C-alpha positions as a LaTeX table, in Angstrom:
\begin{tabular}{lrrr}
\hline
Residue & $x$ (\AA) & $y$ (\AA) & $z$ (\AA) \\
\hline
Unk1 & 71.00 & 120.41 & 274.14 \\
Unk2 & 67.47 & 121.33 & 273.13 \\
Unk3 & 65.53 & 123.27 & 275.75 \\
Unk4 & 61.81 & 123.75 & 276.24 \\
Unk5 & 62.23 & 127.37 & 275.10 \\
Unk6 & 63.41 & 126.08 & 271.70 \\
Unk7 & 60.30 & 123.93 & 271.33 \\
Unk8 & 58.08 & 126.85 & 272.33 \\
Unk9 & 59.77 & 129.15 & 269.81 \\
Unk10 & 59.39 & 126.66 & 266.94 \\
Unk11 & 55.77 & 125.88 & 267.82 \\
Unk12 & 54.93 & 129.54 & 268.35 \\
Unk13 & 53.53 & 129.04 & 271.88 \\
Unk14 & 54.58 & 129.74 & 275.43 \\
Unk15 & 56.79 & 127.38 & 277.45 \\
Unk16 & 53.84 & 126.79 & 279.79 \\
Unk17 & 51.75 & 125.58 & 276.85 \\
Unk18 & 54.58 & 123.26 & 275.75 \\
Unk19 & 54.77 & 121.82 & 279.27 \\
Unk20 & 51.00 & 121.24 & 279.43 \\
Unk21 & 50.91 & 119.71 & 275.95 \\
Unk22 & 53.79 & 117.29 & 276.54 \\
Unk23 & 52.41 & 116.24 & 279.92 \\
Unk24 & 48.99 & 115.49 & 278.41 \\
Unk25 & 47.19 & 118.07 & 280.53 \\
Unk26 & 43.87 & 119.64 & 279.50 \\
Unk27 & 43.33 & 123.25 & 278.36 \\
Unk28 & 45.42 & 122.66 & 275.22 \\
Unk29 & 43.65 & 122.45 & 271.84 \\
Unk30 & 44.21 & 119.43 & 269.62 \\
Unk31 & 45.81 & 121.58 & 266.94 \\
Unk32 & 48.22 & 123.22 & 269.39 \\
Unk33 & 49.13 & 119.87 & 270.93 \\
Unk34 & 49.93 & 118.46 & 267.46 \\
Unk35 & 52.10 & 121.49 & 266.68 \\
Unk36 & 54.00 & 121.15 & 269.97 \\
Unk37 & 54.53 & 117.42 & 269.48 \\
Unk38 & 55.78 & 117.99 & 265.95 \\
Unk39 & 58.21 & 120.67 & 267.14 \\
Unk40 & 59.46 & 118.44 & 269.98 \\
Unk41 & 59.97 & 115.54 & 267.56 \\
Unk42 & 61.79 & 117.74 & 265.05 \\
Unk43 & 64.14 & 119.08 & 267.72 \\
Unk44 & 64.47 & 115.63 & 269.37 \\
Unk45 & 63.39 & 117.15 & 272.68 \\
Unk46 & 62.89 & 114.71 & 275.55 \\
Unk47 & 60.88 & 115.66 & 278.63 \\
Unk48 & 62.79 & 115.27 & 281.88 \\
Unk49 & 60.58 & 113.22 & 284.24 \\
Unk50 & 62.01 & 115.00 & 287.27 \\
Unk51 & 61.48 & 118.43 & 285.75 \\
Unk52 & 57.95 & 117.50 & 284.76 \\
Unk53 & 57.16 & 116.38 & 288.29 \\
Unk54 & 58.66 & 119.49 & 289.83 \\
Unk55 & 56.57 & 121.63 & 287.48 \\
Unk56 & 53.53 & 119.87 & 288.87 \\
Unk57 & 54.63 & 120.38 & 292.46 \\
Unk58 & 55.90 & 116.81 & 292.89 \\
Unk59 & 59.29 & 115.54 & 294.03 \\
Unk60 & 58.98 & 112.08 & 292.48 \\
Unk61 & 60.18 & 110.42 & 295.69 \\
Unk62 & 58.57 & 108.35 & 298.43 \\
Unk63 & 60.03 & 108.14 & 301.95 \\
Unk64 & 60.19 & 104.61 & 303.36 \\
Unk65 & 60.98 & 104.29 & 307.07 \\
Unk66 & 62.16 & 100.98 & 308.57 \\
Unk67 & 63.42 & 100.13 & 312.07 \\
Unk68 & 66.42 & 98.08 & 310.90 \\
Unk69 & 67.20 & 97.39 & 307.24 \\
Unk70 & 69.42 & 94.41 & 308.15 \\
Unk71 & 66.41 & 92.31 & 309.19 \\
Unk72 & 65.02 & 89.93 & 306.57 \\
Unk73 & 61.42 & 91.18 & 306.70 \\
Unk74 & 62.29 & 94.86 & 306.33 \\
Unk75 & 64.81 & 94.25 & 303.56 \\
Unk76 & 62.32 & 92.10 & 301.64 \\
Unk77 & 59.57 & 94.71 & 301.91 \\
Unk78 & 61.89 & 97.55 & 300.85 \\
Unk79 & 63.18 & 95.63 & 297.83 \\
Unk80 & 59.61 & 95.00 & 296.63 \\
Unk81 & 58.63 & 98.64 & 297.21 \\
Unk82 & 61.68 & 99.94 & 295.34 \\
Unk83 & 60.93 & 97.70 & 292.38 \\
Unk84 & 57.32 & 98.89 & 292.20 \\
Unk85 & 58.29 & 102.56 & 292.54 \\
Unk86 & 60.97 & 102.23 & 289.87 \\
Unk87 & 58.47 & 100.80 & 287.41 \\
Unk88 & 56.24 & 103.82 & 288.10 \\
Unk89 & 59.03 & 106.38 & 287.67 \\
Unk90 & 59.38 & 107.16 & 291.38 \\
Unk91 & 62.44 & 107.12 & 293.62 \\
Unk92 & 62.69 & 105.62 & 297.10 \\
Unk93 & 64.19 & 107.68 & 299.92 \\
Unk94 & 65.13 & 105.15 & 302.61 \\
Unk95 & 65.29 & 106.08 & 306.28 \\
Unk96 & 66.84 & 103.32 & 308.37 \\
Unk97 & 66.26 & 104.12 & 312.05 \\
Unk98 & 68.82 & 101.50 & 313.06 \\
Unk99 & 67.90 & 101.49 & 316.72 \\
Unk100 & 68.85 & 105.15 & 317.14 \\
Unk101 & 66.37 & 107.36 & 318.95 \\
Unk102 & 67.91 & 110.56 & 317.58 \\
Unk103 & 67.47 & 109.27 & 314.03 \\
Unk104 & 63.88 & 108.40 & 314.80 \\
Unk105 & 63.07 & 111.91 & 316.00 \\
Unk106 & 64.93 & 113.56 & 313.13 \\
Unk107 & 63.10 & 111.49 & 310.50 \\
Unk108 & 59.58 & 111.27 & 311.88 \\
Unk109 & 59.43 & 114.84 & 313.15 \\
Unk110 & 61.16 & 116.58 & 310.24 \\
Unk111 & 59.13 & 119.68 & 309.40 \\
Unk112 & 60.63 & 119.91 & 305.89 \\
Unk113 & 59.93 & 116.33 & 304.87 \\
Unk114 & 57.10 & 117.46 & 302.60 \\
Unk115 & 59.63 & 119.34 & 300.45 \\
Unk116 & 61.60 & 116.15 & 299.81 \\
Unk117 & 58.92 & 113.49 & 299.22 \\
Unk118 & 55.38 & 113.11 & 297.92 \\
Unk119 & 54.31 & 110.44 & 300.43 \\
Unk120 & 55.51 & 108.32 & 303.35 \\
Unk121 & 55.54 & 104.58 & 304.05 \\
Unk122 & 56.15 & 103.34 & 307.59 \\
Unk123 & 57.23 & 99.70 & 307.84 \\
Unk124 & 56.62 & 98.20 & 311.30 \\
Unk125 & 57.41 & 101.55 & 312.88 \\
Unk126 & 55.49 & 102.30 & 316.08 \\
Unk127 & 54.58 & 105.92 & 316.65 \\
Unk128 & 54.69 & 107.99 & 319.80 \\
Unk129 & 52.24 & 110.86 & 320.29 \\
Unk130 & 54.81 & 113.47 & 319.20 \\
Unk131 & 55.56 & 111.44 & 316.03 \\
Unk132 & 51.87 & 111.21 & 315.16 \\
Unk133 & 51.35 & 114.94 & 315.63 \\
Unk134 & 54.35 & 115.76 & 313.42 \\
Unk135 & 53.27 & 113.39 & 310.64 \\
Unk136 & 49.72 & 114.75 & 310.70 \\
Unk137 & 51.02 & 118.32 & 310.33 \\
Unk138 & 52.91 & 117.34 & 307.17 \\
Unk139 & 49.59 & 116.65 & 305.41 \\
Unk140 & 51.27 & 114.05 & 303.22 \\
Unk141 & 49.59 & 110.82 & 302.09 \\
Unk142 & 50.99 & 107.69 & 303.68 \\
Unk143 & 50.61 & 104.00 & 304.32 \\
Unk144 & 51.75 & 101.67 & 307.09 \\
Unk145 & 52.99 & 98.10 & 306.71 \\
Unk146 & 52.88 & 95.54 & 309.52 \\
Unk147 & 52.27 & 98.24 & 312.08 \\
Unk148 & 50.30 & 98.46 & 315.29 \\
Unk149 & 50.19 & 102.25 & 315.00 \\
Unk150 & 47.26 & 104.00 & 313.34 \\
Unk151 & 47.72 & 107.23 & 311.41 \\
Unk152 & 44.43 & 108.99 & 310.59 \\
Unk153 & 43.63 & 108.65 & 306.89 \\
Unk154 & 46.47 & 106.22 & 306.18 \\
Unk155 & 45.70 & 102.69 & 304.99 \\
Unk156 & 47.54 & 99.72 & 306.47 \\
Unk157 & 48.75 & 96.42 & 305.02 \\
Unk158 & 49.70 & 93.56 & 307.34 \\
Unk159 & 49.11 & 89.96 & 308.35 \\
Unk160 & 47.14 & 88.72 & 311.36 \\
Unk161 & 50.05 & 88.14 & 313.75 \\
Unk162 & 47.81 & 86.73 & 316.48 \\
Unk163 & 46.40 & 84.14 & 314.11 \\
Unk164 & 49.85 & 83.29 & 312.73 \\
Unk165 & 51.14 & 82.57 & 316.23 \\
Unk166 & 48.02 & 80.62 & 317.13 \\
Unk167 & 48.48 & 78.44 & 314.03 \\
Unk168 & 52.15 & 77.76 & 314.83 \\
Unk169 & 51.36 & 76.79 & 318.41 \\
Unk170 & 48.42 & 74.63 & 317.37 \\
Unk171 & 50.71 & 72.74 & 315.01 \\
Unk172 & 52.93 & 71.83 & 317.96 \\
Unk173 & 49.93 & 70.94 & 320.09 \\
Unk174 & 48.50 & 68.73 & 317.34 \\
Unk175 & 51.81 & 66.86 & 317.26 \\
Unk176 & 51.34 & 66.06 & 320.94 \\
Unk177 & 53.54 & 68.68 & 322.58 \\
Unk178 & 52.48 & 70.20 & 325.89 \\
Unk179 & 55.69 & 71.75 & 327.19 \\
Unk180 & 55.96 & 74.45 & 324.52 \\
Unk181 & 58.29 & 77.41 & 325.00 \\
Unk182 & 58.09 & 80.80 & 323.32 \\
Unk183 & 60.98 & 83.11 & 322.46 \\
Unk184 & 59.98 & 86.59 & 321.41 \\
Unk185 & 60.88 & 90.26 & 321.08 \\
Unk186 & 62.49 & 92.45 & 323.69 \\
Unk187 & 60.07 & 95.10 & 325.04 \\
Unk188 & 63.05 & 97.14 & 326.24 \\
Unk189 & 64.18 & 97.69 & 322.65 \\
Unk190 & 63.65 & 101.43 & 322.21 \\
Unk191 & 62.38 & 100.94 & 318.68 \\
Unk192 & 60.50 & 97.70 & 319.35 \\
Unk193 & 57.42 & 97.19 & 317.21 \\
Unk194 & 54.21 & 95.56 & 318.39 \\
Unk195 & 54.48 & 92.34 & 316.39 \\
Unk196 & 56.00 & 90.40 & 319.28 \\
Unk197 & 53.07 & 91.33 & 321.54 \\
Unk198 & 50.53 & 89.98 & 319.05 \\
Unk199 & 52.49 & 86.77 & 318.50 \\
Unk200 & 52.82 & 86.18 & 322.23 \\
Unk201 & 49.08 & 86.66 & 322.56 \\
Unk202 & 48.40 & 84.08 & 319.82 \\
Unk203 & 50.76 & 81.61 & 321.52 \\
Unk204 & 49.02 & 82.00 & 324.86 \\
Unk205 & 45.54 & 81.85 & 323.31 \\
Unk206 & 46.37 & 78.52 & 321.65 \\
Unk207 & 47.64 & 77.06 & 324.92 \\
Unk208 & 44.55 & 78.17 & 326.80 \\
Unk209 & 42.29 & 76.78 & 324.06 \\
Unk210 & 44.02 & 73.44 & 324.60 \\
Unk211 & 43.44 & 73.63 & 328.35 \\
Unk212 & 47.06 & 74.48 & 329.18 \\
Unk213 & 48.12 & 77.39 & 331.36 \\
Unk214 & 50.98 & 79.46 & 329.89 \\
Unk215 & 54.16 & 78.93 & 331.93 \\
Unk216 & 56.17 & 82.16 & 332.46 \\
Unk217 & 59.27 & 80.01 & 332.83 \\
Unk218 & 58.90 & 78.95 & 329.20 \\
Unk219 & 58.60 & 82.50 & 327.85 \\
Unk220 & 61.89 & 84.31 & 327.12 \\
Unk221 & 62.39 & 87.72 & 325.52 \\
Unk222 & 65.27 & 88.69 & 323.26 \\
Unk223 & 65.98 & 90.46 & 319.96 \\
Unk224 & 64.48 & 89.41 & 316.61 \\
Unk225 & 67.83 & 88.05 & 315.36 \\
Unk226 & 69.69 & 84.75 & 315.13 \\
Unk227 & 71.88 & 85.81 & 318.05 \\
Unk228 & 68.75 & 86.80 & 319.98 \\
Unk229 & 67.23 & 83.38 & 319.40 \\
Unk230 & 70.46 & 81.69 & 320.49 \\
Unk231 & 70.62 & 83.69 & 323.73 \\
Unk232 & 66.94 & 83.12 & 324.50 \\
Unk233 & 67.24 & 79.36 & 323.99 \\
Unk234 & 70.35 & 79.13 & 326.15 \\
Unk235 & 68.39 & 80.92 & 328.87 \\
Unk236 & 65.56 & 78.41 & 328.49 \\
Unk237 & 68.00 & 75.54 & 328.91 \\
Unk238 & 69.55 & 77.15 & 331.99 \\
Unk239 & 66.14 & 77.21 & 333.67 \\
Unk240 & 66.00 & 73.44 & 334.03 \\
Unk241 & 64.03 & 70.83 & 332.14 \\
Unk242 & 64.06 & 71.79 & 328.44 \\
Unk243 & 60.79 & 72.18 & 326.55 \\
Unk244 & 59.81 & 69.58 & 323.97 \\
Unk245 & 59.04 & 72.34 & 321.45 \\
Unk246 & 59.86 & 76.01 & 320.83 \\
Unk247 & 57.74 & 78.54 & 318.99 \\
Unk248 & 59.99 & 81.41 & 317.91 \\
Unk249 & 58.40 & 84.74 & 316.98 \\
Unk250 & 60.43 & 84.90 & 313.75 \\
Unk251 & 62.51 & 82.54 & 311.64 \\
Unk252 & 65.79 & 84.25 & 312.50 \\
Unk253 & 65.15 & 83.57 & 316.19 \\
Unk254 & 64.14 & 80.01 & 315.31 \\
Unk255 & 67.44 & 79.43 & 313.50 \\
Unk256 & 69.26 & 80.78 & 316.53 \\
Unk257 & 67.29 & 78.37 & 318.70 \\
Unk258 & 68.33 & 75.46 & 316.49 \\
Unk259 & 71.97 & 76.52 & 316.86 \\
Unk260 & 71.74 & 76.70 & 320.66 \\
Unk261 & 70.02 & 73.31 & 320.87 \\
Unk262 & 72.68 & 71.72 & 318.69 \\
Unk263 & 75.45 & 73.26 & 320.81 \\
Unk264 & 73.77 & 71.78 & 323.90 \\
Unk265 & 73.78 & 68.31 & 322.36 \\
Unk266 & 70.03 & 68.27 & 321.67 \\
Unk267 & 68.62 & 67.15 & 318.32 \\
Unk268 & 65.94 & 68.91 & 316.28 \\
Unk269 & 63.25 & 67.59 & 316.10 \\
Unk270 & 64.01 & 64.34 & 317.98 \\
Unk271 & 64.59 & 66.13 & 321.29 \\
Unk272 & 63.05 & 69.57 & 320.66 \\
Unk273 & 60.82 & 70.72 & 317.81 \\
Unk274 & 61.20 & 74.28 & 316.51 \\
Unk275 & 58.85 & 76.45 & 314.44 \\
Unk276 & 59.08 & 80.11 & 313.41 \\
Unk277 & 57.24 & 82.79 & 311.44 \\
Unk278 & 58.22 & 84.34 & 308.09 \\
Unk279 & 59.45 & 81.67 & 305.65 \\
Unk280 & 62.85 & 83.33 & 305.57 \\
Unk281 & 64.98 & 82.59 & 302.49 \\
Unk282 & 67.08 & 80.18 & 304.57 \\
Unk283 & 64.13 & 78.39 & 306.19 \\
Unk284 & 64.01 & 75.76 & 303.46 \\
Unk285 & 67.78 & 75.27 & 303.66 \\
Unk286 & 67.74 & 74.46 & 307.38 \\
Unk287 & 64.46 & 72.51 & 307.17 \\
Unk288 & 62.57 & 74.93 & 309.41 \\
Unk289 & 58.81 & 74.60 & 309.84 \\
Unk290 & 57.27 & 78.05 & 309.70 \\
Unk291 & 54.26 & 80.26 & 309.15 \\
Unk292 & 54.90 & 81.85 & 305.77 \\
Unk293 & 53.97 & 85.49 & 305.43 \\
Unk294 & 53.97 & 87.37 & 302.09 \\
Unk295 & 56.54 & 90.04 & 302.94 \\
Unk296 & 57.22 & 91.17 & 299.37 \\
Unk297 & 53.53 & 91.27 & 298.53 \\
Unk298 & 52.89 & 93.48 & 301.58 \\
Unk299 & 55.42 & 95.94 & 300.19 \\
Unk300 & 54.05 & 95.85 & 296.63 \\
Unk301 & 50.46 & 96.25 & 297.75 \\
Unk302 & 51.31 & 99.11 & 300.10 \\
Unk303 & 53.26 & 100.87 & 297.34 \\
Unk304 & 50.38 & 100.44 & 294.93 \\
Unk305 & 47.87 & 101.80 & 297.44 \\
Unk306 & 50.13 & 104.79 & 298.01 \\
Unk307 & 51.12 & 105.53 & 294.44 \\
Unk308 & 47.92 & 104.96 & 292.48 \\
Unk309 & 46.25 & 108.20 & 293.69 \\
Unk310 & 49.48 & 110.16 & 293.09 \\
Unk311 & 49.82 & 109.11 & 289.45 \\
Unk312 & 46.12 & 109.24 & 288.71 \\
Unk313 & 45.45 & 105.52 & 288.53 \\
Unk314 & 42.25 & 104.11 & 289.93 \\
Unk315 & 43.19 & 102.21 & 293.12 \\
Unk316 & 42.87 & 98.46 & 292.64 \\
Unk317 & 41.62 & 96.29 & 295.50 \\
Unk318 & 43.88 & 93.36 & 296.44 \\
Unk319 & 43.02 & 90.41 & 294.25 \\
Unk320 & 42.57 & 86.75 & 295.13 \\
Unk321 & 46.22 & 86.06 & 294.30 \\
Unk322 & 47.55 & 88.59 & 296.82 \\
Unk323 & 49.81 & 87.19 & 299.47 \\
Unk324 & 50.57 & 83.52 & 299.76 \\
Unk325 & 48.22 & 82.68 & 296.90 \\
Unk326 & 46.12 & 80.27 & 298.91 \\
Unk327 & 43.51 & 82.68 & 300.25 \\
Unk328 & 42.29 & 86.16 & 299.33 \\
Unk329 & 43.39 & 89.27 & 301.12 \\
Unk330 & 40.67 & 90.67 & 303.33 \\
Unk331 & 39.84 & 93.81 & 305.22 \\
Unk332 & 39.59 & 93.73 & 308.97 \\
Unk333 & 36.24 & 94.73 & 310.45 \\
Unk334 & 35.50 & 98.40 & 309.94 \\
Unk335 & 35.09 & 100.77 & 307.02 \\
Unk336 & 37.60 & 103.59 & 307.45 \\
Unk337 & 40.75 & 104.48 & 305.52 \\
Unk338 & 42.76 & 103.01 & 308.41 \\
Unk339 & 41.00 & 99.62 & 308.28 \\
Unk340 & 43.88 & 97.17 & 307.64 \\
Unk341 & 44.12 & 95.00 & 304.57 \\
Unk342 & 45.03 & 91.56 & 305.95 \\
Unk343 & 47.12 & 89.29 & 303.74 \\
Unk344 & 46.99 & 85.52 & 304.31 \\
Unk345 & 49.62 & 83.32 & 305.96 \\
Unk346 & 50.10 & 79.57 & 305.70 \\
Unk347 & 51.68 & 76.77 & 307.69 \\
Unk348 & 54.69 & 75.12 & 306.05 \\
Unk349 & 55.76 & 71.89 & 307.73 \\
Unk350 & 59.39 & 70.88 & 307.30 \\
Unk351 & 61.87 & 68.71 & 309.19 \\
Unk352 & 62.18 & 70.79 & 312.37 \\
Unk353 & 58.87 & 69.67 & 313.92 \\
Unk354 & 57.77 & 66.17 & 314.91 \\
Unk355 & 55.83 & 64.42 & 317.71 \\
Unk356 & 57.59 & 64.48 & 321.10 \\
Unk357 & 59.86 & 61.56 & 321.85 \\
Unk358 & 58.23 & 58.88 & 324.02 \\
Unk359 & 59.82 & 58.46 & 327.44 \\
\hline
\end{tabular}
């Protein structure tokens, strides 16, 4: 196997000069670069991308931290990020917290993380003060996706969860529903993210705008899963008169709600309408009305924002086709690195929502 020393010997230069010439770095004359390239071609020498990065002080890897990889949103974001990184010659180092506090502390507070990765992406991962201090000490570039936590100097990509929930609830109100329930995230979940708080706020804002007081009896907390949605809906039904509509904080919970309603002998949407948030891959299959969010595009845009400075590309602002394709991405008010880039959402009406049945 040809080594860099062989190329240097044939070209009559040092190995450092060969490395600089083959990597396209300055401080190498045109004549010397041509000689090195000719020697490399003659010896059929191929530059190892990993070795080249290590020579430049890079690992060629990006750490991506997610609360639970089994959830649709996180898996969709990670797949899009991995695809983008692969195209750019970078590897993805996945850290799945999986609901384990020890894993969280080990990952977010690892003092040697900077030796393993060039940058960090946090996907919907809330930070505690100790986490924030540890990440700041690493002095690594980073980006957050769908996060309520702010890391100084890190950009953020997300949707407007309050507006998404407000739109979903307004859809039910416009259909004529007044007894609208909400099933949402569990605040006792040790790794709970803040999305459920924003979506509950949007739900309540829409009710108040319509002159309706939010009813605590119609607000049930559970996990962001199909089973969580099933349990929450069964609890709603145990409390007495069922609602005429349910706004679920995510599509997986909405599908669980549809299962519980069916098991109770109630029809969707004839007896109870159901709407979620996400546009999960199965939402079309089950006819679920939803607020579509561009999960994959959030991952791609975040990866681009993170990687462009590392590979020397000029950062590109999100274009008009970012997200759902119906509206341009926008920046929230403010002009700091942490000012979020907000991607658009859209209402998709399917078979699971309809006007309430007349009594």
